[in-house]
Amino acid sequence: MASETNRFGNPDYPIAYHPTYEPGYGPIKVKIIDPLNVQSHRYELYFDDMFEQYTHNISGNPDVRGDSAMRMASHWWLLDLDTNDTLRADTTSVYDNEQMFIDRGISITIAQTYNIGRVKIGQYYAVPNGGTPGSQYEENWHDFDAVIAPNNGVITSSMEFQKPDSVWMDGIRDVDVPGLSLNWIRSGSYSSIDYPADNDHNCSAATSTLITNLPWDPNENFEKLVGRTWAPANLTSYWKQGSNFNPGPLFEGGSRSDQDFKDVSSVDIVFTTDKSKWTRCPVLEMGLDKNLNEGGADRFFLRRHPSVDKDGKPYANNWNCKGNELVVDNNPADPNADGFVYASTNPDDPNFISPQGMGWFPGYVIDVETGMRLNVAFGEDSYLEDMGGRDMLFNPAKLLKTTVDDNSGLSQTLDPAVFRGANSDPVFGGKHFVYIWRADSIVMSNTSPYKDVKNYGYDGGQLLFNTLNYIQNVSQTGVQRNLNIYFYKLLMYVGMPMGIEGMKWLPEGNDCRIRIRLAKPYDAGYGNHIKTGGGLPNAYGAGYGLQTYDPDLDINNYNPKFAFSIDGWDPIQNDPEKTEEDLNLVTVVPNPYYAYDSYEGNALTNKVKITNLPNKCVVTIYTLSGTKVRQFRKDNEEPSIEWDLTNFANTPVASGFYLIHIKDLTSNSERTIKFFGAMRQVDLNTF
């Protein structure tokens, strides 16, 4: 885990500094184009310094001034580690180019993509809707941006189980019905003048605005992630958006106002019964009414409940952190004697990290772009005690099987695990929302003592807890609200997992992996938030500057560099096993031959083909008694030869069985196949 002493650059920091990719899943595309020239060599591909490069005529709109977008580009080189030869690509990474290395039998494709979300591409000349001559907005140039990354950067997403025929988890699915609380992913371009709270993110139909609809995800690419059960936090609805009973997963609209899609990464979210891999995390109160919540806790603050261990056992001593100093002491003589609240450093203790508000997420999350393990939190509504909302465990209620089978999601409105009561209140399975924090920091513009909000690699939820515990004890309401807004700006993903009727929750031997894959630009450093330059922020982890403690991390000036091998792909000459496999493909077409086939051009022609032959071979045809009928010698790349069903004297053969012997002159391997032919008599009346 990350800690005050285990910072980025240390060997034990929770990150894969040099990840190894499975074949076909790496960040560069290597293809064999000439198998005969492939050599078992090791290669390194490295980028030069990154620089800005613009592409013009992006929108094709003549009313746009500038009409260009910037991408980070670089020339790149290929180093053959076995020969020390260095080869330079013909173009920069900004072009979608397949670079051929003919003498090595391979090609490499590298194409720089645009950032996901909206990208600035120029300015446009506009008058607002309803504008009149002489208005203050007339004849003004305004910023113009658009989503230009293919599919907005979304590659794929999936929910995979170790036992594919035993699916035990689904989720609350987004439903695109304005005004419905199930419309929790605000992706798209919907807007309404009368009900602006139903708008999709960054959309407006108000005529007073210069720029109305500027959606971040106009084609709803991110709305479809994992069957509409997971989404980037900056596209989700927020608490009370349109209704005091809206259980939206985000704190406020301000928590998504300054977020940028470039901060969203590809992730793996794993649910497992292996408790050694579980994630220590804060548990957030999700109850809408603090008067009904346990301990009067506000929504989005820490649960007012003692922390639990991995078996759900709560801490039994003084656990109330409010107004008390949190002290780390593994062996206090009497935890209740001095009024302090004690935290343990032993992961097996219920008070590990803190005696209040901490639980265990049954799995882990990996940022697959940086290899970093991420911090997590989950919520529960303590008022919904009968739905597991008051036990500090991640145990969401179960959807009806009919709800899961309905891909539209509308049947959720009739599912008691989602809505219940006379008013059909949204309960969402006890509101066990999953929150995934990115590794980053944000500095507020005010002078609050806690203006620097941080979160880095997995630290057992320590920084998340410290931040929440501080914020919820701030006396000034305005400062507290602003701190919370900025704290939740660090969110990257939100998910709403649910169990399934009749299936055991989290069964042994059937882990679930949620995969979200995005196309992101090549850039310097260890991810978007771990850049070179500047010092390390005053917290454990990386941040806006990169300070390494391990000199092995200072590679290629932190510009992209990849290593790969073509080991085992070089051609094998005269491989007996491969030759035997190839000879097994030799056949006669047609076989049997019944007096006619489509190769014959007229009634006087008889013809069959012997196919899939080696380039150099001898084909000999015998009768069953061993009499030699005909022989062919082949020395070309044609895959077949034709036999006109005559012998060496050009006399038609008789009907019957024949043996065809093939000898490969390159490997001296042999094969014999059987052939039956029924010959026809010449009918001159057809002419």
Coordinates of C-alpha atoms in Angstrom, one line a residue, residues 247-448:
P247 CA -30.7 9.1 -5.5
G248 CA -28.1 10.4 -8.0
P249 CA -24.7 9.1 -7.2
L250 CA -22.8 12.5 -7.5
F251 CA -22.6 15.0 -4.6
E252 CA -23.5 18.1 -6.7
G253 CA -23.4 19.4 -10.2
G254 CA -20.3 21.4 -9.4
S255 CA -18.5 18.1 -8.8
R256 CA -18.6 17.5 -12.6
S257 CA -18.3 21.0 -13.9
D258 CA -14.5 21.2 -14.2
Q259 CA -13.8 17.5 -14.8
D260 CA -12.2 16.5 -18.1
F261 CA -12.6 13.2 -19.9
K262 CA -8.8 12.9 -20.3
D263 CA -8.8 12.0 -16.6
V264 CA -10.9 8.9 -17.2
S265 CA -8.8 5.7 -17.7
S266 CA -9.3 2.1 -18.7
V267 CA -9.9 0.0 -15.6
D268 CA -10.4 -3.6 -14.4
I269 CA -12.8 -3.9 -11.5
V270 CA -12.6 -7.4 -9.9
F271 CA -15.0 -8.9 -7.4
T272 CA -13.5 -11.9 -5.6
T273 CA -13.9 -14.2 -2.6
D274 CA -10.1 -14.0 -2.0
K275 CA -10.1 -11.7 1.0
S276 CA -6.3 -11.2 0.7
K277 CA -7.1 -9.1 -2.4
W278 CA -10.0 -7.0 -0.8
T279 CA -9.8 -3.2 -0.7
R280 CA -10.1 -1.3 2.6
C281 CA -12.3 1.6 2.0
P282 CA -14.6 4.3 3.5
V283 CA -18.3 3.5 3.6
L284 CA -20.5 6.5 2.6
E285 CA -23.9 7.4 3.9
M286 CA -26.4 7.4 1.0
G287 CA -29.6 8.1 3.0
L288 CA -31.5 11.1 1.6
D289 CA -32.8 12.4 5.0
K290 CA -30.2 12.8 7.7
N291 CA -32.9 12.6 10.3
L292 CA -33.5 9.0 9.3
N293 CA -29.9 8.1 8.9
E294 CA -27.9 6.3 11.6
G295 CA -26.3 8.8 13.9
G296 CA -27.8 11.7 11.8
A297 CA -25.0 11.4 9.2
D298 CA -25.3 13.6 6.1
R299 CA -25.4 12.0 2.7
F300 CA -21.9 11.5 1.2
F301 CA -20.2 11.7 4.6
L302 CA -18.8 8.7 6.5
R303 CA -21.2 6.2 7.9
R304 CA -21.9 6.8 11.6
H305 CA -21.1 3.2 12.5
P306 CA -18.1 1.4 13.8
S307 CA -15.7 0.0 11.2
V308 CA -15.8 -3.7 10.5
D309 CA -13.2 -6.4 9.6
K310 CA -13.4 -8.7 6.5
D311 CA -15.9 -10.9 8.3
G312 CA -18.2 -8.0 9.2
K313 CA -17.2 -8.0 12.9
P314 CA -17.5 -4.4 14.2
Y315 CA -15.0 -2.6 16.3
A316 CA -16.2 -2.8 19.9
N317 CA -14.4 0.1 21.7
N318 CA -14.7 3.9 21.4
W319 CA -15.2 4.4 17.6
N320 CA -16.8 7.9 17.4
C321 CA -14.3 10.0 15.5
K322 CA -16.3 13.2 15.5
G323 CA -14.6 15.8 17.7
N324 CA -11.8 13.3 18.7
E325 CA -8.2 13.0 17.7
L326 CA -7.5 9.9 15.7
V327 CA -4.5 8.2 17.2
V328 CA -2.6 5.2 15.8
D329 CA -1.7 2.9 18.6
N330 CA -1.6 -0.9 18.2
N331 CA -1.5 -1.6 21.9
P332 CA -3.4 1.0 23.9
A333 CA -3.7 -0.1 27.6
D334 CA -7.3 1.0 27.7
P335 CA -8.8 2.3 24.4
N336 CA -11.5 4.2 26.3
A337 CA -9.5 5.7 29.1
D338 CA -8.2 9.0 27.6
G339 CA -11.0 9.8 25.1
F340 CA -8.9 9.3 22.1
V341 CA -10.1 7.1 19.2
Y342 CA -7.5 4.6 18.2
A343 CA -6.7 3.2 14.7
S344 CA -4.8 0.1 14.0
T345 CA -2.2 -0.7 11.4
N346 CA -3.1 -4.4 11.3
P347 CA -5.4 -5.2 8.3
D348 CA -7.0 -8.0 10.3
D349 CA -8.4 -5.5 13.0
P350 CA -11.8 -3.9 12.6
N351 CA -10.3 -0.5 13.4
F352 CA -7.6 -0.8 10.7
I353 CA -7.1 2.8 9.3
S354 CA -10.0 4.0 11.5
P355 CA -12.5 2.6 14.0
Q356 CA -15.3 4.5 12.3
G357 CA -16.7 4.4 8.8
M358 CA -14.4 1.9 7.2
G359 CA -15.4 -1.4 5.5
W360 CA -14.0 -3.8 2.8
F361 CA -14.8 -3.7 -0.9
P362 CA -14.8 -7.4 -2.0
G363 CA -12.2 -7.0 -4.7
Y364 CA -9.8 -4.5 -6.2
V365 CA -9.5 -1.9 -9.0
I366 CA -6.6 -1.5 -11.4
D367 CA -5.9 1.4 -13.7
V368 CA -4.7 -0.6 -16.7
E369 CA -3.1 2.4 -18.3
T370 CA -0.7 3.1 -15.4
G371 CA -0.8 -0.3 -13.7
M372 CA -1.8 1.5 -10.5
R373 CA -4.1 0.0 -7.9
L374 CA -6.8 2.5 -7.1
N375 CA -8.7 3.5 -4.0
V376 CA -12.4 2.7 -3.7
A377 CA -15.4 3.6 -1.6
F378 CA -18.9 2.3 -1.5
G379 CA -22.2 3.6 -0.2
E380 CA -25.2 2.3 1.7
D381 CA -28.4 3.8 2.9
S382 CA -28.6 3.2 6.7
Y383 CA -32.4 3.8 6.7
L384 CA -32.8 0.7 4.5
E385 CA -31.6 -1.7 7.1
D386 CA -33.6 -4.5 5.7
M387 CA -31.7 -4.2 2.4
G388 CA -28.2 -4.4 4.0
G389 CA -27.9 -0.7 4.3
R390 CA -26.7 -0.6 8.0
D391 CA -24.1 -3.4 8.3
M392 CA -21.0 -1.8 6.6
L393 CA -20.9 -4.7 4.1
F394 CA -21.0 -4.6 0.4
N395 CA -24.1 -6.7 -0.1
P396 CA -26.6 -5.1 -2.4
A397 CA -30.1 -6.5 -2.7
K398 CA -31.0 -8.9 -5.6
L399 CA -32.9 -8.0 -8.7
L400 CA -35.7 -10.2 -9.9
K401 CA -34.7 -12.6 -12.7
T402 CA -37.3 -11.0 -15.0
T403 CA -35.7 -7.6 -14.4
V404 CA -32.3 -8.8 -15.4
D405 CA -33.7 -10.4 -18.6
D406 CA -35.3 -7.1 -19.6
N407 CA -32.6 -5.3 -21.5
S408 CA -34.7 -2.1 -21.7
G409 CA -34.4 -1.6 -18.0
L410 CA -38.0 -0.4 -17.7
S411 CA -39.0 -3.5 -15.6
Q412 CA -36.8 -2.1 -12.8
T413 CA -39.7 0.3 -12.0
L414 CA -41.7 -2.8 -10.9
D415 CA -38.8 -4.5 -9.0
P416 CA -39.1 -4.1 -5.2
A417 CA -35.3 -4.2 -5.0
V418 CA -35.3 -0.9 -7.0
F419 CA -38.6 0.9 -6.2
R420 CA -40.9 0.2 -3.3
G421 CA -43.7 1.7 -1.1
A422 CA -46.9 3.5 -2.0
N423 CA -44.9 6.3 -3.6
S424 CA -42.5 4.0 -5.5
D425 CA -39.5 5.5 -3.7
P426 CA -36.2 4.6 -5.4
V427 CA -34.3 2.3 -3.0
F428 CA -31.8 1.0 -5.6
G429 CA -30.9 -2.2 -3.6
G430 CA -29.8 -0.3 -0.5
K431 CA -27.8 2.2 -2.6
H432 CA -24.5 0.2 -2.6
F433 CA -23.0 2.5 -5.1
V434 CA -19.3 1.9 -6.0
Y435 CA -17.0 4.9 -6.3
I436 CA -13.6 4.7 -7.9
W437 CA -11.1 7.5 -7.3
R438 CA -8.5 8.4 -9.8
A439 CA -4.9 9.2 -8.7
D440 CA -4.8 13.0 -8.7
S441 CA -4.9 16.1 -6.6
I442 CA -7.0 19.3 -6.9
V443 CA -6.2 22.6 -5.3
M444 CA -9.1 24.9 -4.4
S445 CA -8.9 28.6 -5.1
N446 CA -9.7 29.6 -1.5
T447 CA -7.5 29.6 1.6
S448 CA -9.1 26.7 3.4

